[in-house]
Short mmCIF file of C-alpha atoms in Angstrom, two decimals:
data_model
loop_
_atom_site.label_atom_id
_atom_site.label_comp_id
_atom_site.label_asym_id
_atom_site.label_seq_id
_atom_site.Cartn_x
_atom_site.Cartn_y
_atom_site.Cartn_z
CA MET A 909 -7.29 -8.00 -13.06
CA LYS A 910 -6.53 -6.26 -9.78
CA ILE A 911 -5.99 -8.13 -6.52
CA VAL A 912 -5.28 -6.46 -3.19
CA LEU A 913 -3.36 -8.29 -0.45
CA VAL A 914 -3.97 -6.87 3.04
CA GLY A 915 -1.31 -7.93 5.53
CA ALA A 916 1.15 -8.31 2.68
CA GLY A 917 4.22 -7.52 4.79
CA SER A 918 4.15 -10.92 6.50
CA ARG A 919 6.87 -13.44 5.71
CA GLU A 920 4.40 -16.28 5.10
CA PHE A 921 1.11 -14.97 3.70
CA GLY A 922 2.54 -12.29 1.40
CA PRO A 923 5.13 -14.29 -0.59
CA ALA A 924 3.01 -17.46 -0.75
CA THR A 925 -0.07 -15.65 -2.05
CA ILE A 926 1.97 -13.67 -4.56
CA ARG A 927 3.40 -16.89 -5.98
CA ASP A 928 -0.09 -18.38 -6.22
CA ILE A 929 -1.38 -15.35 -8.12
CA LEU A 930 1.55 -15.20 -10.54
CA LEU A 931 1.36 -18.94 -11.25
CA SER A 932 -2.24 -18.57 -12.43
CA ASP A 933 -2.67 -18.32 -16.20
CA PRO A 934 -6.36 -17.27 -16.02
CA LEU A 935 -5.60 -14.40 -13.62
CA CYS A 936 -2.44 -13.19 -15.34
CA ASP A 937 -2.95 -13.71 -19.08
CA ASP A 938 -4.25 -10.19 -19.63
CA GLY A 939 -1.89 -8.63 -17.11
CA ILE A 940 -2.20 -8.43 -13.33
CA HIS A 941 -2.13 -5.56 -10.84
CA ILE A 942 -1.18 -6.65 -7.31
CA ALA A 943 -1.58 -4.04 -4.57
CA LEU A 944 0.33 -4.84 -1.38
CA VAL A 945 -1.12 -3.24 1.77
CA ASP A 946 0.14 -3.31 5.34
CA THR A 947 -0.21 -0.84 8.22
CA ASP A 948 3.40 -1.69 9.11
CA PRO A 949 5.52 -0.53 6.15
CA SER A 950 8.69 -2.36 7.24
CA GLY A 951 7.97 -5.60 5.39
CA LEU A 952 6.53 -4.14 2.20
CA PRO A 953 9.84 -3.52 0.33
CA ARG A 954 10.83 -7.15 0.89
CA THR A 955 7.46 -8.42 -0.33
CA GLN A 956 7.48 -6.11 -3.36
CA ALA A 957 10.98 -7.26 -4.33
CA HIS A 958 9.85 -10.87 -4.05
CA ALA A 959 6.81 -10.19 -6.25
CA GLU A 960 8.87 -8.45 -8.91
CA THR A 961 11.44 -11.26 -8.94
CA VAL A 962 8.80 -13.98 -9.30
CA ALA A 963 6.95 -12.01 -12.00
CA ALA A 964 10.19 -11.66 -13.97
CA ARG A 965 11.00 -15.37 -13.62
CA LEU A 966 7.52 -16.34 -14.81
CA LYS A 967 7.49 -13.61 -17.50
CA ARG A 968 4.24 -12.18 -16.18
CA PRO A 969 3.18 -8.64 -17.15
CA ALA A 970 2.55 -7.48 -13.59
CA THR A 971 2.19 -4.14 -11.86
CA ILE A 972 3.22 -4.29 -8.20
CA ALA A 973 2.29 -1.40 -5.91
CA THR A 974 2.63 -0.92 -2.14
CA THR A 975 0.84 1.33 0.31
CA THR A 976 -0.06 1.63 3.98
CA ARG A 977 -3.41 3.27 3.10
CA LEU A 978 -6.18 0.84 2.24
CA PRO A 979 -8.43 3.39 0.44
CA THR A 980 -5.57 4.06 -1.97
CA ALA A 981 -5.35 0.39 -2.94
CA LEU A 982 -9.02 -0.60 -3.18
CA PRO A 983 -10.49 1.29 -6.19
CA GLY A 984 -10.86 -1.08 -9.13
CA ALA A 985 -10.10 -4.19 -7.10
CA ASP A 986 -11.65 -7.49 -8.20
CA ALA A 987 -10.68 -9.27 -4.98
CA VAL A 988 -9.19 -8.43 -1.60
CA ILE A 989 -7.31 -11.22 0.19
CA VAL A 990 -6.85 -10.61 3.91
CA ALA A 991 -4.47 -12.16 6.47
CA ILE A 992 -3.86 -9.82 9.40
CA GLU A 993 -2.77 -9.93 13.05
CA ILE A 994 -2.09 -7.39 15.77
CA ASP A 995 1.26 -8.17 17.43
CA ARG A 996 0.35 -11.82 17.13
CA TYR A 997 2.61 -13.70 19.53
CA PHE A 998 2.62 -11.03 22.24
CA HIS A 999 -1.18 -11.08 22.52
CA TRP A 1000 -1.47 -14.77 21.78
CA ALA A 1001 0.66 -15.60 24.84
CA GLN A 1002 -2.01 -13.79 26.86
CA ASP A 1003 -4.80 -15.70 25.09
CA PHE A 1004 -3.11 -18.94 26.12
CA HIS A 1005 -2.17 -18.19 29.71
CA VAL A 1006 -4.57 -15.65 31.24
CA PRO A 1007 -7.68 -17.88 30.86
CA ARG A 1008 -5.73 -20.74 32.45
CA ALA A 1009 -4.79 -18.49 35.38
CA PHE A 1010 -8.53 -17.94 35.94
CA GLY A 1011 -9.13 -21.70 35.91
CA PHE A 1012 -10.32 -22.28 32.34
CA PRO A 1013 -9.09 -25.71 31.17
CA GLN A 1014 -8.68 -24.49 27.59
CA ILE A 1015 -6.13 -25.97 25.24
CA TYR A 1016 -4.57 -23.79 22.61
CA GLY A 1017 -6.32 -20.41 22.43
CA GLU A 1018 -6.52 -19.33 18.82
CA ASN A 1019 -10.02 -20.02 17.50
CA GLY A 1020 -12.19 -21.47 20.26
CA GLY A 1021 -12.42 -21.21 24.03
CA PRO A 1022 -12.02 -17.93 25.91
CA GLY A 1023 -8.67 -17.17 24.26
CA GLY A 1024 -10.32 -17.47 20.86
CA LEU A 1025 -12.98 -14.92 21.82
CA PHE A 1026 -10.41 -12.24 22.55
CA HIS A 1027 -8.31 -13.16 19.53
CA ALA A 1028 -11.46 -12.67 17.44
CA LEU A 1029 -12.32 -9.34 19.03
CA ARG A 1030 -8.81 -7.98 18.30
CA ASN A 1031 -9.10 -8.88 14.62
CA MET A 1032 -12.81 -8.14 14.22
CA GLY A 1033 -12.46 -4.36 14.17
CA PRO A 1034 -9.82 -4.29 11.42
CA THR A 1035 -11.67 -6.96 9.40
CA VAL A 1036 -14.96 -5.09 9.48
CA GLU A 1037 -13.12 -1.84 8.71
CA ILE A 1038 -11.64 -3.47 5.58
CA ALA A 1039 -15.07 -4.72 4.51
CA ARG A 1040 -16.66 -1.30 5.04
CA ALA A 1041 -13.92 0.36 3.01
CA MET A 1042 -14.65 -2.15 0.26
CA GLU A 1043 -18.34 -1.13 0.35
CA THR A 1044 -17.19 2.38 -0.57
CA HIS A 1045 -14.35 1.72 -3.01
CA CYS A 1046 -14.99 -1.73 -4.59
CA PRO A 1047 -18.43 -3.01 -3.48
CA ASP A 1048 -18.52 -5.89 -5.96
CA ALA A 1049 -15.06 -7.26 -5.08
CA TRP A 1050 -14.73 -10.50 -3.17
CA LEU A 1051 -13.34 -10.36 0.35
CA VAL A 1052 -11.31 -13.55 0.79
CA ASN A 1053 -10.40 -14.06 4.43
CA TYR A 1054 -7.51 -16.18 5.70
CA THR A 1055 -7.37 -14.53 9.14
CA ASN A 1056 -8.21 -16.52 12.28
CA PRO A 1057 -10.49 -17.06 14.06
CA LEU A 1058 -11.84 -17.51 10.56
CA THR A 1059 -15.45 -18.45 11.31
CA LYS A 1060 -15.98 -15.63 13.80
CA LEU A 1061 -14.46 -12.98 11.53
CA CYS A 1062 -16.39 -14.12 8.46
CA GLU A 1063 -19.60 -14.03 10.49
CA ALA A 1064 -18.85 -10.44 11.54
CA ALA A 1065 -18.05 -9.31 7.99
CA THR A 1066 -21.11 -11.02 6.47
CA ARG A 1067 -23.54 -9.76 9.12
CA LEU A 1068 -22.22 -6.21 9.45
CA THR A 1069 -21.40 -5.37 5.81
CA ALA A 1070 -22.76 -6.03 2.34
CA VAL A 1071 -19.60 -7.20 0.54
CA PRO A 1072 -19.35 -10.83 -0.66
CA VAL A 1073 -17.22 -12.67 1.91
CA VAL A 1074 -15.70 -16.14 1.80
CA GLY A 1075 -13.29 -17.70 4.30
CA LEU A 1076 -10.68 -20.21 3.17
CA CYS A 1077 -8.54 -22.64 5.16
CA HIS A 1078 -6.38 -25.66 4.39
CA GLY A 1079 -7.37 -27.52 7.59
CA VAL A 1080 -9.51 -30.10 5.80
CA PHE A 1081 -6.43 -31.34 3.94
CA HIS A 1082 -4.81 -32.30 7.25
CA GLY A 1083 -7.73 -34.60 7.98
CA ILE A 1084 -7.48 -36.18 4.53
CA GLU A 1085 -3.77 -36.83 5.06
CA GLN A 1086 -4.42 -38.37 8.50
CA MET A 1087 -7.08 -40.73 7.15
CA ALA A 1088 -4.88 -41.66 4.20
CA ARG A 1089 -2.05 -42.56 6.59
CA ILE A 1090 -4.33 -44.88 8.56
CA LEU A 1091 -5.69 -46.41 5.34
CA GLU A 1092 -2.13 -46.72 3.93
CA LEU A 1093 -3.21 -44.98 0.73
CA PRO A 1094 -1.91 -41.87 -1.01
CA PRO A 1095 -4.02 -38.83 -0.04
CA SER A 1096 -4.82 -38.28 -3.72
CA ARG A 1097 -6.81 -41.55 -3.70
CA LEU A 1098 -9.29 -40.20 -1.14
CA ASP A 1099 -12.42 -38.40 -2.29
CA ALA A 1100 -13.41 -36.98 1.10
CA GLN A 1101 -16.32 -34.60 1.70
CA ALA A 1102 -16.46 -32.68 4.99
CA SER A 1103 -18.89 -30.26 6.60
CA GLY A 1104 -19.24 -28.38 9.88
CA LEU A 1105 -17.32 -25.37 11.16
CA ASN A 1106 -13.80 -24.30 10.27
CA HIS A 1107 -11.27 -26.15 12.46
CA PHE A 1108 -14.16 -28.32 13.69
CA THR A 1109 -15.29 -30.14 10.56
CA TRP A 1110 -16.35 -33.75 10.04
CA PHE A 1111 -16.02 -36.06 7.02
CA THR A 1112 -19.46 -37.12 5.86
CA SER A 1113 -18.05 -39.49 3.23
CA VAL A 1114 -14.69 -41.00 2.27
CA THR A 1115 -14.42 -42.98 -0.98
CA ASP A 1116 -11.66 -44.37 -3.17
CA ARG A 1117 -11.32 -42.25 -6.32
CA GLU A 1118 -10.13 -45.25 -8.36
CA THR A 1119 -12.59 -47.94 -7.26
CA GLY A 1120 -15.53 -46.00 -5.83
CA GLU A 1121 -15.28 -48.04 -2.62
CA ASP A 1122 -16.74 -46.56 0.57
CA LEU A 1123 -13.60 -46.35 2.72
CA TYR A 1124 -15.27 -45.68 6.06
CA PRO A 1125 -15.63 -49.41 6.99
CA ARG A 1126 -11.96 -50.00 6.19
CA LEU A 1127 -10.97 -46.81 8.07
CA ARG A 1128 -12.80 -48.05 11.19
CA GLU A 1129 -11.02 -51.39 10.96
CA ARG A 1130 -7.54 -49.93 10.38
CA GLU A 1131 -7.94 -47.26 13.07
CA ARG A 1132 -8.74 -49.92 15.68
CA ALA A 1133 -5.66 -51.90 14.62
CA ALA A 1134 -3.35 -48.87 14.83
CA ASP A 1135 -1.34 -47.94 17.93
CA LEU A 1136 -3.17 -45.13 19.75
CA LEU A 1137 0.11 -43.54 20.88
CA HIS A 1138 1.22 -42.82 17.32
CA ASP A 1139 1.39 -39.06 16.64
CA TRP A 1140 -0.53 -38.53 19.87
CA ASP A 1141 -0.70 -34.72 19.84
CA GLU A 1142 -2.06 -34.60 16.32
CA ILE A 1143 -4.56 -37.44 15.88
CA ALA A 1144 -5.32 -39.18 19.20
CA LEU A 1145 -8.27 -36.88 19.92
CA SER A 1146 -9.54 -37.26 16.35
CA ARG A 1147 -9.43 -41.03 16.67
CA ILE A 1148 -11.36 -41.03 19.96
CA LEU A 1149 -14.00 -38.73 18.45
CA PHE A 1150 -14.19 -41.04 15.44
CA ARG A 1151 -14.75 -44.05 17.70
CA VAL A 1152 -17.42 -42.29 19.75
CA PHE A 1153 -19.32 -40.25 17.13
CA GLY A 1154 -18.74 -42.28 13.96
CA ARG A 1155 -17.23 -39.55 11.75
CA PHE A 1156 -13.56 -38.59 11.40
CA PRO A 1157 -12.94 -34.92 12.32
CA SER A 1158 -10.37 -32.41 11.09
CA PRO A 1159 -7.81 -30.84 11.36
CA GLY A 1160 -6.20 -32.08 14.63
CA ALA A 1161 -6.17 -31.91 18.42
CA ASN A 1162 -5.04 -28.29 18.82
CA HIS A 1163 -7.92 -26.85 16.84
CA ILE A 1164 -10.65 -29.43 17.48
CA GLY A 1165 -9.88 -29.53 21.19
CA GLU A 1166 -10.53 -25.81 21.62
CA HIS A 1167 -14.24 -26.58 21.38
CA ILE A 1168 -14.33 -29.58 23.75
CA ARG A 1169 -14.02 -29.41 27.53
CA TRP A 1170 -12.40 -32.82 27.98
CA ALA A 1171 -9.80 -32.49 25.21
CA GLY A 1172 -6.86 -31.61 27.48
CA GLU A 1173 -5.81 -35.21 28.11
CA PHE A 1174 -5.22 -35.62 24.36
CA LEU A 1175 -2.72 -32.76 23.93
CA ALA A 1176 0.48 -33.52 25.79
CA SER A 1177 2.16 -30.32 24.58
CA SER A 1178 -0.44 -28.03 26.16
CA ALA A 1179 1.82 -27.17 29.11
CA LEU A 1180 4.69 -26.27 26.76
CA GLN A 1181 2.81 -23.78 24.59
CA PHE A 1182 4.37 -20.37 25.33
CA PHE A 1183 6.05 -21.92 28.39
CA TYR A 1184 7.73 -19.45 30.77
CA ASP A 1185 8.66 -19.18 34.46
CA PRO A 1186 6.06 -16.89 36.07
CA ALA A 1187 8.49 -16.12 38.90
CA GLN A 1188 10.55 -14.24 36.32
CA GLY A 1189 7.57 -12.13 35.19
CA HIS A 1190 4.86 -12.55 32.57
CA PRO A 1191 5.81 -12.08 28.89
CA TRP A 1192 3.41 -9.14 28.54
CA GLU A 1193 5.24 -7.46 31.43
CA THR A 1194 8.82 -8.30 30.46
CA GLY A 1195 8.31 -7.99 26.69
CA GLU A 1196 10.10 -11.33 26.22
CA VAL A 1197 7.58 -13.55 24.44
CA PRO A 1198 8.56 -17.21 24.87
CA THR A 1199 8.87 -19.79 22.13
CA TRP A 1200 5.58 -20.84 20.60
CA VAL A 1201 5.27 -24.64 20.58
CA TYR A 1202 2.50 -25.86 18.26
CA ASN A 1203 2.63 -29.44 19.49
CA LEU A 1204 5.05 -32.28 20.11
CA GLY A 1205 5.50 -32.94 16.42
CA ASP A 1206 7.54 -35.55 14.58
CA ASN A 1207 5.93 -38.35 16.61
CA PRO A 1208 7.64 -37.79 20.00
CA THR A 1209 6.34 -41.11 21.33
CA ASP A 1210 8.46 -42.75 18.59
CA THR A 1211 5.58 -45.17 18.11
CA PRO A 1212 4.86 -46.53 14.62
CA LEU A 1213 1.26 -46.41 13.46
CA PHE A 1214 1.21 -50.16 12.83
CA PRO A 1215 3.46 -52.78 14.52
CA ASP A 1216 5.28 -53.81 11.33
CA GLU A 1217 6.34 -50.28 10.39
CA PRO A 1218 9.83 -48.87 11.09
CA ARG A 1219 9.99 -46.24 13.81
CA ASP A 1220 9.58 -42.66 12.64
CA ARG A 1221 12.46 -40.26 12.51
CA ALA A 1222 12.23 -36.51 12.88
CA ARG A 1223 12.14 -34.69 9.57
CA PRO A 1224 13.99 -31.38 9.17
CA GLY A 1225 11.72 -28.44 8.46
CA ARG A 1226 11.79 -26.49 5.21
CA GLU A 1227 12.72 -22.87 5.66
CA GLU A 1228 10.56 -20.42 3.73
CA ARG A 1229 12.51 -18.17 1.38
CA THR A 1230 11.27 -14.78 0.27
CA ASP A 1231 14.04 -13.69 -2.11
CA GLY A 1232 12.47 -15.20 -5.24
CA ARG A 1233 15.13 -17.91 -5.60
CA GLU A 1234 13.09 -20.77 -4.12
CA GLU A 1235 11.20 -23.09 -6.44
CA VAL A 1236 8.05 -21.33 -7.61
CA THR A 1237 5.33 -23.76 -6.58
CA PRO A 1238 1.71 -23.23 -5.45
CA SER A 1239 1.00 -23.06 -1.73
CA GLY A 1240 -2.04 -25.33 -1.86
CA GLU A 1241 -4.29 -22.60 -0.46
CA LEU A 1242 -7.66 -22.10 -2.14
CA ALA A 1243 -7.91 -18.36 -2.87
CA ILE A 1244 -6.58 -18.59 -6.42
CA PRO A 1245 -8.76 -21.54 -7.56
CA LEU A 1246 -11.73 -19.64 -6.10
CA LEU A 1247 -10.85 -16.47 -8.02
CA GLU A 1248 -10.11 -18.38 -11.22
CA GLY A 1249 -13.68 -19.61 -10.98
CA VAL A 1250 -15.69 -16.54 -9.98
CA LEU A 1251 -13.56 -13.95 -11.83
CA CYS A 1252 -12.30 -15.87 -14.87
CA GLY A 1253 -15.07 -18.41 -15.47
CA GLU A 1254 -12.95 -21.52 -14.94
CA GLU A 1255 -14.65 -24.52 -13.34
CA ARG A 1256 -12.95 -25.17 -9.98
CA GLN A 1257 -13.79 -27.64 -7.20
CA LEU A 1258 -13.00 -26.35 -3.70
CA ASP A 1259 -12.75 -28.75 -0.76
CA ALA A 1260 -13.73 -26.17 1.86
CA VAL A 1261 -15.29 -22.71 1.77
CA ASN A 1262 -16.75 -20.77 4.71
CA LEU A 1263 -19.90 -18.76 4.18
CA PRO A 1264 -23.37 -18.25 5.74
CA ASN A 1265 -25.44 -21.39 6.05
CA ALA A 1266 -28.38 -21.58 3.66
CA GLY A 1267 -29.22 -25.20 4.35
CA TYR A 1268 -25.72 -26.37 3.37
CA VAL A 1269 -25.23 -28.02 6.79
CA PRO A 1270 -28.65 -29.35 7.82
CA GLY A 1271 -29.32 -28.96 11.51
CA LEU A 1272 -27.23 -25.81 11.98
CA PRO A 1273 -28.82 -22.34 12.11
CA GLY A 1274 -29.38 -20.35 8.94
CA GLY A 1275 -26.86 -17.54 8.56
CA ALA A 1276 -24.23 -19.16 10.77
CA VAL A 1277 -20.93 -19.36 8.90
CA VAL A 1278 -20.24 -23.01 8.03
CA GLU A 1279 -17.57 -24.89 6.10
CA VAL A 1280 -18.56 -27.07 3.12
CA PRO A 1281 -17.19 -28.02 -0.32
CA ALA A 1282 -18.17 -25.83 -3.27
CA THR A 1283 -17.85 -25.30 -7.00
CA ALA A 1284 -16.66 -21.95 -8.37
CA ASN A 1285 -17.40 -20.94 -11.96
CA ARG A 1286 -18.58 -18.00 -14.09
CA PHE A 1287 -21.99 -18.17 -12.40
CA GLY A 1288 -20.49 -17.67 -8.93
CA LEU A 1289 -19.78 -19.80 -5.88
CA HIS A 1290 -22.00 -22.85 -5.40
CA PRO A 1291 -21.72 -24.60 -2.01
CA VAL A 1292 -22.58 -28.27 -1.70
CA THR A 1293 -25.49 -29.25 0.55
CA ALA A 1294 -23.95 -31.82 2.88
CA PRO A 1295 -25.63 -34.97 4.20
CA PRO A 1296 -26.95 -34.60 7.78
CA LEU A 1297 -24.38 -35.07 10.53
CA PRO A 1298 -25.21 -37.22 13.57
CA GLU A 1299 -27.08 -35.40 16.34
CA PRO A 1300 -24.22 -35.54 18.91
CA ILE A 1301 -21.92 -33.79 16.42
CA LEU A 1302 -24.58 -31.20 15.61
CA ALA A 1303 -25.01 -30.54 19.33
CA LEU A 1304 -21.29 -29.75 19.65
CA LEU A 1305 -21.44 -27.47 16.62
CA ARG A 1306 -24.65 -25.64 17.61
CA THR A 1307 -23.07 -24.40 20.82
CA GLN A 1308 -20.25 -22.85 18.81
CA THR A 1309 -22.63 -21.19 16.33
CA SER A 1310 -24.44 -19.57 19.28
CA ILE A 1311 -21.14 -18.36 20.75
CA ASN A 1312 -20.12 -16.91 17.39
CA ARG A 1313 -23.42 -15.08 16.97
CA LEU A 1314 -23.29 -13.61 20.47
CA LEU A 1315 -19.68 -12.52 19.93
CA VAL A 1316 -20.63 -10.54 16.82
CA ASP A 1317 -23.57 -9.05 18.75
CA ALA A 1318 -21.19 -8.06 21.55
CA PHE A 1319 -18.83 -6.39 19.08
CA ARG A 1320 -21.66 -4.50 17.36
CA GLU A 1321 -23.23 -3.40 20.66
CA ARG A 1322 -19.84 -2.73 22.33
CA SER A 1323 -21.23 -4.80 25.20
CA ARG A 1324 -19.24 -6.79 27.76
CA HIS A 1325 -22.59 -8.07 28.99
CA THR A 1326 -23.28 -9.82 25.68
CA LEU A 1327 -19.69 -11.05 25.61
CA LEU A 1328 -20.32 -12.57 29.04
CA GLN A 1329 -23.29 -14.46 27.60
CA ALA A 1330 -21.03 -15.93 24.93
CA LEU A 1331 -18.35 -16.87 27.46
CA LEU A 1332 -20.86 -18.53 29.79
CA LEU A 1333 -21.84 -20.82 26.91
CA ASP A 1334 -18.25 -21.94 26.41
CA PRO A 1335 -17.69 -25.55 27.52
CA THR A 1336 -14.56 -24.61 29.51
CA THR A 1337 -16.33 -22.04 31.73
CA GLU A 1338 -16.83 -23.19 35.31
CA SER A 1339 -18.25 -20.16 37.11
CA TYR A 1340 -19.84 -16.77 36.68
CA ARG A 1341 -17.19 -15.07 38.81
CA GLN A 1342 -14.44 -16.67 36.75
CA ALA A 1343 -15.97 -15.41 33.49
CA VAL A 1344 -16.48 -11.82 34.68
CA GLY A 1345 -12.95 -11.71 36.10
CA LEU A 1346 -11.41 -12.91 32.85
CA ILE A 1347 -13.30 -10.37 30.75
CA ASN A 1348 -12.19 -7.47 32.92
CA GLU A 1349 -8.58 -8.65 33.05
CA MET A 1350 -8.29 -9.21 29.29
CA PHE A 1351 -9.70 -5.76 28.57
CA ARG A 1352 -7.15 -4.33 30.98
CA LEU A 1353 -4.23 -6.19 29.41
CA GLN A 1354 -5.28 -5.74 25.77
CA ARG A 1355 -6.90 -2.32 26.02
CA ASP A 1356 -4.80 -1.00 23.12
CA ALA A 1357 -5.91 -3.79 20.76
CA LEU A 1358 -9.49 -4.63 21.80
CA PRO A 1359 -12.53 -2.56 20.82
CA GLU A 1360 -13.85 -0.36 23.61
CA MET A 1361 -16.69 -2.25 25.35
CA GLY A 1362 -18.59 -1.57 28.56
CA TRP A 1363 -20.88 -3.34 30.97
#
């Protein structure tokens, strides 16, 4: 078995994925070849040393190779797992702040909103380039994408190339944990099925694995009894959407709120994300990228979920180690269960896969990349056809599928005009002049990372 990791020099994706691969008996029993690829060679020796240490600890017969040239790594590959970024935090600070300077009330800026469009365009060229190289060197291999904005990049790779593409994300597990907390049950008790778009998915059913009970009535009751200030930045928006639309969404305010114009009041940390003093110069001018704040975690309101609970206390974070001496445990990501199914013939249930809609989410356009549960086995990948979502939820999702389609069209045509169409559909856009100005400014600032596009 040969698996290629693209973006392997990262401190998170590389070591975690290597551990997942080497922990898999089906993938490793007959020996495993792991090819580590990164355009920046500086992190590859560290990642290779980690892989060799873990392989030795687990007594796996593994060949570990590194290269900066993708065509060298691809021949003979069974799967290519991709997690890439271009100077992530430097450009991401622009994605956050430049749209706000033009008056866009976006929160976050990673997957949706105007910031998400430019994030996608920066990663779209390299992603499609990887897929086209696979067409030449390993056309039957699976392209497994972890890179964000996941939906937009998977749509580009599936529409513009012929390789089999699947996007994987752990976001749905955050929603399961949030519902379990409200229900006061262990997450393992919840059999929860979700459908929609990545980072904007909705649970169509929630049942108790032990009793078979439909947990949605109890979830509605317990959510109403819970203090709305608890873990505000993470679940307040989800709870309001649940009350209004009748389905619990996932994964949390940062990601869900990117697609909703009125989400800003439910993310208190929005003003702190990449906070800096503009009088001292912008980060992309000074080169000093400020601290990235995800949200006000660890329950900053110090409000218990229910009145009889003790107040929360901040929990120290766990530092990731990459020297092979940490406990060798799986990451919880879904690439390896997927590959154990489609490459090794094992039966695996996957909570969320992203691939073109073929009726899997009724009410959304065919071909739009959607997120649904699936089964992987020796016959391939088999997505579940989800029950219909309520019309108001579908209306929110349809707008995003149109934006995603236009974005891929804009990339293919190298057209700022088509990109403008996509941006004018975004819920946070207020004016034509604002949209044109943002497009021109972002192409000026990110000209070295964005594809060349004209009016």
